[in-house]
mmCIF file of C-alpha atoms in Angstrom:
data_model
loop_
_atom_site.group_PDB
_atom_site.id
_atom_site.type_symbol
_atom_site.label_atom_id
_atom_site.label_comp_id
_atom_site.label_asym_id
_atom_site.label_seq_id
_atom_site.Cartn_x
_atom_site.Cartn_y
_atom_site.Cartn_z
ATOM 1 C CA MET A 129 0.000 0.000 0.000
ATOM 2 C CA SER A 130 2.799 2.389 0.893
ATOM 3 C CA SER A 131 4.619 1.714 -2.382
ATOM 4 C CA SER A 132 1.474 2.432 -4.402
ATOM 5 C CA VAL A 133 1.018 5.701 -2.566
ATOM 6 C CA GLY A 134 4.677 6.571 -3.097
ATOM 7 C CA ASN A 135 4.412 5.945 -6.832
ATOM 8 C CA GLU A 136 1.728 8.586 -7.057
ATOM 9 C CA LYS A 137 3.963 11.276 -5.616
ATOM 10 C CA SER A 138 5.862 13.458 -8.018
ATOM 11 C CA VAL A 139 9.519 14.353 -7.646
ATOM 12 C CA ASN A 140 10.360 17.660 -5.950
ATOM 13 C CA PRO A 141 14.033 18.662 -6.303
ATOM 14 C CA VAL A 142 15.854 19.759 -3.164
ATOM 15 C CA LEU A 143 17.923 22.908 -2.817
ATOM 16 C CA ARG A 144 21.661 22.532 -2.355
ATOM 17 C CA ILE A 145 21.613 24.228 1.032
ATOM 18 C CA SER A 146 18.936 21.831 2.286
ATOM 19 C CA GLN A 147 21.010 18.817 1.278
ATOM 20 C CA LEU A 148 24.101 20.220 3.001
ATOM 21 C CA ASP A 149 22.061 21.030 6.115
ATOM 22 C CA ALA A 150 20.831 17.440 6.221
ATOM 23 C CA LEU A 151 24.432 16.176 6.113
ATOM 24 C CA GLU A 152 25.441 18.487 8.955
ATOM 25 C CA LEU A 153 22.463 17.350 11.023
ATOM 26 C CA ASN A 154 23.472 13.740 10.483
ATOM 27 C CA LYS A 155 27.002 14.453 11.713
ATOM 28 C CA ALA A 156 25.662 16.290 14.753
ATOM 29 C CA LEU A 157 23.363 13.386 15.580
ATOM 30 C CA GLU A 158 26.205 10.852 15.337
ATOM 31 C CA GLN A 159 28.361 12.946 17.663
ATOM 32 C CA LEU A 160 25.473 13.282 20.111
ATOM 33 C CA VAL A 161 24.752 9.529 20.113
ATOM 34 C CA TRP A 162 28.423 8.690 20.632
ATOM 35 C CA SER A 163 28.842 11.219 23.456
ATOM 36 C CA GLN A 164 25.732 9.892 25.207
ATOM 37 C CA PHE A 165 26.986 6.328 24.797
ATOM 38 C CA THR A 166 30.463 7.061 26.166
ATOM 39 C CA SER A 167 28.976 8.968 29.125
ATOM 40 C CA CYS A 168 27.564 5.644 30.333
ATOM 41 C CA PHE A 169 31.146 4.417 30.938
ATOM 42 C CA HIS A 170 32.512 7.383 32.881
ATOM 43 C CA GLY A 171 32.663 5.299 36.038
ATOM 44 C CA PHE A 172 34.810 2.614 34.438
ATOM 45 C CA LYS A 173 38.562 2.481 33.926
ATOM 46 C CA PRO A 174 39.791 5.113 31.434
ATOM 47 C CA GLY A 175 40.339 3.703 27.959
ATOM 48 C CA VAL A 176 38.038 0.712 28.436
ATOM 49 C CA LEU A 177 36.372 1.423 25.061
ATOM 50 C CA SER A 178 39.473 2.345 23.088
ATOM 51 C CA HIS A 179 40.198 -1.211 21.898
ATOM 52 C CA ILE A 180 36.714 -1.806 20.461
ATOM 53 C CA GLU A 181 35.768 1.760 19.582
ATOM 54 C CA PRO A 182 35.474 1.158 15.792
ATOM 55 C CA GLU A 183 33.175 -1.838 16.368
ATOM 56 C CA LEU A 184 30.994 0.075 18.833
ATOM 57 C CA LYS A 185 30.646 2.996 16.456
ATOM 58 C CA ALA A 186 29.787 0.633 13.607
ATOM 59 C CA PHE A 187 27.113 -1.020 15.768
ATOM 60 C CA LEU A 188 25.549 2.333 16.663
ATOM 61 C CA TRP A 189 25.577 3.503 13.047
ATOM 62 C CA LEU A 190 24.019 0.152 12.075
ATOM 63 C CA LEU A 191 21.131 0.819 14.458
ATOM 64 C CA LEU A 192 20.689 4.303 13.016
ATOM 65 C CA TRP A 193 20.692 2.884 9.490
ATOM 66 C CA ARG A 194 18.090 0.257 10.433
ATOM 67 C CA PHE A 195 15.580 2.814 11.728
ATOM 68 C CA THR A 196 16.277 5.561 9.170
ATOM 69 C CA ILE A 197 17.449 4.521 5.699
ATOM 70 C CA TYR A 198 16.154 0.959 5.808
ATOM 71 C CA SER A 199 12.693 1.770 7.131
ATOM 72 C CA LYS A 200 12.036 5.362 6.018
ATOM 73 C CA ASN A 201 14.353 5.964 3.026
ATOM 74 C CA ALA A 202 15.719 9.035 4.787
ATOM 75 C CA THR A 203 18.318 9.934 7.367
ATOM 76 C CA VAL A 204 17.440 11.808 10.534
ATOM 77 C CA GLY A 205 18.624 15.110 9.088
ATOM 78 C CA GLN A 206 16.580 14.554 5.942
ATOM 79 C CA ALA A 207 13.479 13.666 7.949
ATOM 80 C CA ILE A 208 13.779 16.924 9.876
ATOM 81 C CA LEU A 209 13.981 18.903 6.624
ATOM 82 C CA ASN A 210 11.154 16.965 4.914
ATOM 83 C CA ILE A 211 13.574 15.180 2.559
ATOM 84 C CA GLN A 212 13.932 11.553 1.536
ATOM 85 C CA TYR A 213 15.956 9.462 -0.916
ATOM 86 C CA LYS A 214 14.648 8.505 -4.342
ATOM 87 C CA ASN A 215 15.802 5.675 -6.576
ATOM 88 C CA ASN A 216 17.268 7.684 -9.438
ATOM 89 C CA LEU A 217 18.009 4.547 -11.488
ATOM 90 C CA SER A 218 14.317 4.105 -12.271
ATOM 91 C CA GLN A 219 13.194 5.392 -15.663
ATOM 92 C CA THR A 220 9.977 6.985 -14.395
ATOM 93 C CA GLU A 221 9.752 10.509 -13.035
ATOM 94 C CA LYS A 222 7.439 9.368 -10.260
ATOM 95 C CA TYR A 223 8.847 8.733 -6.825
ATOM 96 C CA GLN A 224 10.475 5.315 -6.418
ATOM 97 C CA PRO A 225 11.789 4.173 -2.998
ATOM 98 C CA LEU A 226 15.237 2.700 -2.636
ATOM 99 C CA SER A 227 15.692 -0.958 -3.420
ATOM 100 C CA LYS A 228 17.058 -3.368 -0.830
ATOM 101 C CA HIS A 229 20.319 -3.637 -2.715
ATOM 102 C CA GLN A 230 20.776 0.138 -2.636
ATOM 103 C CA LYS A 231 20.078 0.203 1.107
ATOM 104 C CA LEU A 232 22.577 -2.589 1.775
ATOM 105 C CA TRP A 233 25.265 -0.985 -0.367
ATOM 106 C CA TYR A 234 24.588 2.320 1.386
ATOM 107 C CA LEU A 235 25.267 0.535 4.685
ATOM 108 C CA ILE A 236 28.487 -0.988 3.327
ATOM 109 C CA PHE A 237 29.798 2.281 1.895
ATOM 110 C CA THR A 238 28.987 4.457 4.914
ATOM 111 C CA VAL A 239 29.243 2.262 8.002
ATOM 112 C CA GLY A 240 31.568 -0.391 6.620
ATOM 113 C CA GLY A 241 33.879 2.098 4.963
ATOM 114 C CA ARG A 242 34.406 4.122 8.133
ATOM 115 C CA TRP A 243 34.903 0.986 10.225
ATOM 116 C CA LEU A 244 37.452 -0.377 7.751
ATOM 117 C CA GLU A 245 39.376 2.887 7.725
ATOM 118 C CA GLU A 246 39.604 3.099 11.523
ATOM 119 C CA ARG A 247 40.352 -0.587 12.099
ATOM 120 C CA CYS A 248 42.959 -0.853 9.361
ATOM 121 C CA TYR A 249 44.753 2.164 10.745
ATOM 122 C CA ASP A 250 44.987 0.450 14.142
ATOM 123 C CA LEU A 251 46.115 -2.850 12.621
ATOM 124 C CA PHE A 252 48.892 -1.483 10.449
ATOM 125 C CA SER A 253 50.034 1.440 12.593
ATOM 126 C CA ASN A 254 52.464 -0.744 14.558
ATOM 127 C CA GLY A 255 53.357 -3.198 11.796
ATOM 128 C CA GLN A 256 57.060 -3.545 11.124
ATOM 129 C CA LEU A 257 56.983 -6.059 8.283
ATOM 130 C CA GLN A 258 57.538 -4.856 4.766
ATOM 131 C CA SER A 259 54.280 -6.425 3.578
ATOM 132 C CA PHE A 260 52.367 -4.478 6.204
ATOM 133 C CA CYS A 261 54.029 -1.277 5.079
ATOM 134 C CA LYS A 262 52.965 -1.949 1.489
ATOM 135 C CA ILE A 263 49.374 -2.666 2.537
ATOM 136 C CA LYS A 264 49.321 0.512 4.591
ATOM 137 C CA TYR A 265 50.684 2.453 1.627
ATOM 138 C CA TYR A 266 47.984 1.107 -0.682
ATOM 139 C CA LEU A 267 45.279 1.830 1.887
ATOM 140 C CA ASN A 268 46.462 5.395 2.318
ATOM 141 C CA PHE A 269 46.613 5.808 -1.440
ATOM 142 C CA GLY A 270 43.074 4.456 -1.809
ATOM 143 C CA ALA A 271 41.774 6.724 0.957
ATOM 144 C CA GLY A 272 43.387 9.742 -0.682
ATOM 145 C CA LEU A 273 41.920 8.793 -4.045
ATOM 146 C CA LEU A 274 38.445 8.480 -2.548
ATOM 147 C CA LYS A 275 38.782 11.898 -0.936
ATOM 148 C CA LEU A 276 39.845 13.362 -4.259
ATOM 149 C CA CYS A 277 36.815 11.789 -5.952
ATOM 150 C CA GLY A 278 34.627 13.164 -3.168
ATOM 151 C CA LEU A 279 36.003 16.646 -3.809
ATOM 152 C CA VAL A 280 35.307 16.374 -7.540
ATOM 153 C CA ASN A 281 31.802 15.101 -6.793
ATOM 154 C CA PHE A 282 31.194 18.031 -4.454
ATOM 155 C CA LEU A 283 32.208 20.520 -7.144
ATOM 156 C CA ILE A 284 29.811 18.837 -9.570
ATOM 157 C CA PHE A 285 27.131 18.953 -6.902
ATOM 158 C CA LEU A 286 27.592 22.695 -6.483
ATOM 159 C CA GLN A 287 27.104 23.117 -10.219
ATOM 160 C CA LYS A 288 24.177 20.757 -10.834
ATOM 161 C CA GLY A 289 22.585 20.425 -7.390
ATOM 162 C CA THR A 290 22.289 16.616 -7.289
ATOM 163 C CA PHE A 291 24.213 13.860 -5.454
ATOM 164 C CA ALA A 292 25.761 15.695 -2.517
ATOM 165 C CA THR A 293 28.022 12.749 -1.640
ATOM 166 C CA LEU A 294 30.013 10.257 -3.673
ATOM 167 C CA THR A 295 27.964 7.388 -2.212
ATOM 168 C CA GLU A 296 24.744 8.899 -3.544
ATOM 169 C CA ARG A 297 26.219 9.246 -7.035
ATOM 170 C CA ILE A 298 27.580 5.677 -7.120
ATOM 171 C CA LEU A 299 24.327 4.113 -5.882
ATOM 172 C CA GLY A 300 22.086 6.394 -7.934
ATOM 173 C CA ILE A 301 20.042 7.801 -5.041
ATOM 174 C CA ARG A 302 18.862 11.383 -5.048
ATOM 175 C CA SER A 303 17.352 13.650 -2.413
ATOM 176 C CA VAL A 304 13.784 14.847 -3.053
ATOM 177 C CA PHE A 305 11.152 16.540 -0.951
ATOM 178 C CA CYS A 306 8.576 14.280 0.688
ATOM 179 C CA LYS A 307 5.809 16.801 0.094
ATOM 180 C CA PRO A 308 5.527 19.691 -2.369
ATOM 181 C CA GLN A 309 6.947 22.884 -0.941
ATOM 182 C CA SER A 310 4.314 25.607 -0.835
ATOM 183 C CA VAL A 311 5.383 29.089 -1.858
ATOM 184 C CA ARG A 312 5.011 31.540 1.012
ATOM 185 C CA GLN A 313 3.423 34.872 0.260
ATOM 186 C CA VAL A 314 5.168 37.530 2.313
ATOM 187 C CA GLY A 315 3.990 41.142 2.053
ATOM 188 C CA PHE A 316 6.409 43.947 1.325
ATOM 189 C CA GLU A 317 5.304 45.788 4.467
ATOM 190 C CA TYR A 318 6.511 42.940 6.651
ATOM 191 C CA MET A 319 9.789 42.633 4.750
ATOM 192 C CA ASN A 320 10.442 46.390 4.912
ATOM 193 C CA ARG A 321 9.737 46.409 8.640
ATOM 194 C CA GLU A 322 12.130 43.517 9.198
ATOM 195 C CA LEU A 323 14.851 45.166 7.118
ATOM 196 C CA LEU A 324 14.492 48.453 8.971
ATOM 197 C CA TRP A 325 14.542 46.761 12.352
ATOM 198 C CA HIS A 326 17.637 44.705 11.511
ATOM 199 C CA GLY A 327 19.382 47.792 10.187
ATOM 200 C CA PHE A 328 18.534 49.735 13.342
ATOM 201 C CA ALA A 329 19.693 46.844 15.552
ATOM 202 C CA GLU A 330 23.017 46.622 13.728
ATOM 203 C CA PHE A 331 23.451 50.398 14.090
ATOM 204 C CA LEU A 332 22.880 50.146 17.850
ATOM 205 C CA ILE A 333 25.318 47.234 18.137
ATOM 206 C CA TYR A 334 27.939 49.401 16.423
ATOM 207 C CA LEU A 335 27.112 52.588 18.363
ATOM 208 C CA LEU A 336 26.668 51.383 21.960
ATOM 209 C CA PRO A 337 30.327 50.393 22.566
ATOM 210 C CA LEU A 338 31.343 53.947 21.582
ATOM 211 C CA ILE A 339 29.183 55.537 24.314
ATOM 212 C CA ASN A 340 30.709 56.029 27.765
ATOM 213 C CA VAL A 341 27.726 55.069 29.861
ATOM 214 C CA GLN A 342 29.461 55.780 33.174
ATOM 215 C CA LYS A 343 30.420 59.294 32.174
ATOM 216 C CA LEU A 344 26.956 59.968 30.795
ATOM 217 C CA LYS A 345 25.390 58.777 34.032
ATOM 218 C CA LEU A 346 27.626 61.044 36.105
ATOM 219 C CA LYS A 347 26.878 63.977 33.807
ATOM 220 C CA ILE A 348 23.142 63.503 34.153
ATOM 221 C CA SER A 349 23.422 63.172 37.931
ATOM 222 C CA SER A 350 25.420 66.407 38.110
ATOM 223 C CA TRP A 351 22.722 68.171 36.096
ATOM 224 C CA CYS A 352 19.911 66.812 38.236
ATOM 225 C CA LEU A 353 21.715 67.568 41.501
ATOM 226 C CA PRO A 354 23.625 70.814 40.901
ATOM 227 C CA MET A 355 25.959 71.944 43.598
ATOM 228 C CA ALA A 356 27.147 75.508 44.077
ATOM 229 C CA SER A 357 30.840 76.147 44.118
ATOM 230 C CA LEU A 358 32.252 76.704 47.596
ATOM 231 C CA PRO A 359 35.390 78.535 48.703
ATOM 232 C CA ASN A 360 38.465 76.424 48.863
ATOM 233 C CA ASN A 361 39.437 76.301 52.515
ATOM 234 C CA GLU A 362 40.043 73.697 55.157
ATOM 235 C CA ASN A 363 36.588 73.972 56.775
ATOM 236 C CA THR A 364 34.832 73.381 53.455
ATOM 237 C CA LEU A 365 37.047 70.371 52.689
ATOM 238 C CA ALA A 366 36.341 69.009 56.147
ATOM 239 C CA VAL A 367 32.602 69.175 55.472
ATOM 240 C CA HIS A 368 32.987 67.202 52.226
ATOM 241 C CA CYS A 369 35.060 64.541 53.956
ATOM 242 C CA LYS A 370 31.953 63.115 55.575
ATOM 243 C CA GLU A 371 31.046 61.012 52.525
ATOM 244 C CA CYS A 372 32.451 59.709 49.256
ATOM 245 C CA SER A 373 31.132 61.616 46.272
ATOM 246 C CA LEU A 374 30.617 58.351 44.366
ATOM 247 C CA CYS A 375 29.238 55.777 46.789
ATOM 248 C CA GLY A 376 27.848 58.165 49.443
ATOM 249 C CA GLU A 377 29.451 56.246 52.332
ATOM 250 C CA TRP A 378 32.146 57.236 54.790
ATOM 251 C CA PRO A 379 35.306 57.473 52.617
ATOM 252 C CA THR A 380 37.707 54.569 52.960
ATOM 253 C CA MET A 381 41.275 55.690 52.372
ATOM 254 C CA PRO A 382 40.053 59.157 51.258
ATOM 255 C CA HIS A 383 41.640 60.626 48.146
ATOM 256 C CA THR A 384 41.137 63.807 46.163
ATOM 257 C CA ILE A 385 41.452 64.617 42.473
ATOM 258 C CA GLY A 386 42.195 68.330 42.859
ATOM 259 C CA CYS A 387 38.728 69.611 43.764
ATOM 260 C CA LEU A 388 36.898 70.061 47.089
ATOM 261 C CA HIS A 389 35.304 66.614 47.057
ATOM 262 C CA VAL A 390 36.621 63.402 48.543
ATOM 263 C CA PHE A 391 36.396 59.840 47.241
ATOM 264 C CA CYS A 392 37.137 56.344 48.466
ATOM 265 C CA TYR A 393 40.389 55.117 46.996
ATOM 266 C CA TYR A 394 38.795 52.085 45.355
ATOM 267 C CA CYS A 395 35.842 54.128 44.017
ATOM 268 C CA ILE A 396 37.952 56.795 42.333
ATOM 269 C CA LYS A 397 40.634 54.335 41.174
ATOM 270 C CA SER A 398 38.153 51.976 39.504
ATOM 271 C CA ASN A 399 36.271 54.827 37.826
ATOM 272 C CA TYR A 400 39.471 56.472 36.638
ATOM 273 C CA LEU A 401 40.782 53.199 35.219
ATOM 274 C CA PHE A 402 37.463 52.687 33.438
ATOM 275 C CA ASP A 403 37.389 56.245 32.064
ATOM 276 C CA MET A 404 40.598 58.232 31.644
ATOM 277 C CA TYR A 405 38.510 61.380 31.142
ATOM 278 C CA PHE A 406 36.671 60.953 34.423
ATOM 279 C CA THR A 407 35.258 64.126 35.982
ATOM 280 C CA CYS A 408 33.940 64.780 39.458
ATOM 281 C CA PRO A 409 30.179 64.028 39.566
ATOM 282 C CA LYS A 410 29.630 66.949 41.929
ATOM 283 C CA CYS A 411 31.497 69.829 40.331
ATOM 284 C CA GLY A 412 32.669 68.460 36.994
ATOM 285 C CA SER A 413 36.372 68.921 37.679
ATOM 286 C CA GLU A 414 38.797 66.747 35.754
ATOM 287 C CA VAL A 415 41.289 64.446 37.447
ATOM 288 C CA HIS A 416 44.513 66.418 37.812
ATOM 289 C CA SER A 417 46.242 64.149 40.269
ATOM 290 C CA LEU A 418 45.013 61.344 42.494
ATOM 291 C CA GLN A 419 46.402 62.026 45.948
ATOM 292 C CA PRO A 420 45.498 60.912 49.465
ATOM 293 C CA LEU A 421 43.735 63.403 51.684
ATOM 294 C CA LYS A 422 46.274 65.453 53.661
ATOM 295 C CA TYR A 423 43.856 66.713 56.321
ATOM 296 C CA LYS A 424 43.706 64.415 59.353
ATOM 297 C CA ILE A 425 40.078 64.653 60.331
ATOM 298 C CA GLU A 426 38.734 62.281 62.930
ATOM 299 C CA MET A 427 35.180 60.938 62.937
ATOM 300 C CA THR A 428 34.660 62.351 66.433
ATOM 301 C CA GLU A 429 34.955 65.845 65.022
ATOM 302 C CA PHE A 430 31.931 65.328 62.809
ATOM 303 C CA HIS A 431 29.809 63.778 65.587
ATOM 304 C CA ALA A 432 30.579 66.624 67.935
#
């Protein structure tokens, strides 16, 4: 019944970017499955899986193949993007599912090929015999040749938009949409609003780092709370020593910047390091020199 329904569906070509996205989703899924599997063995001795890692990976990829390609004619990434494989060897333009031979060869090329590459590398990495060295040389040459063919296939794919991988081209399987893609009607008002908003957001992202927020805040506070200038004498300075002009608390290690106001050492030092053009929030004086307060004023004098 399912095959008869599938024959009635027409072929819908897939965009190149959708095919590449499906491949990336497949790789992400494999990494996620492997990381979840290895997390189950964190309590065991380190390296317990290293000797059989290629076999374990092949077994996991076999399970993924059984419940994706074999049963649904699509990988997990393709299923997410509403894509599936089509038997491109058939003469009809109608949708034809993959044959069993294509599915089995897909398993051999993908799962078996990766297992063979990893296992052969482990087998011949420590071989000292001359025959082993020759086999390793031929294997490396074959792997390089396959990668070169994959690169050529990818360039052809970018030009024609079919067969994203070398395996798909050899087996004659092509990615098509499961359902026809409906064309979305988007009004120009919505698009213009989105373009304006994105342009404004990018302008703010560029502009905000150039604004000295701390200095602007101090400037606004000095405007809202103006303070009349006072004569510069010891009594006036003693009055201002009661509190830090930044935090409003009793000044710890009081320092001055050349005006009548006093600051905590850590308050004025942190603000001056943040802004080299720091000005007093009370009177607007610039920092001429950061010096400790010379007047020895005791707290008892202010409580008296």
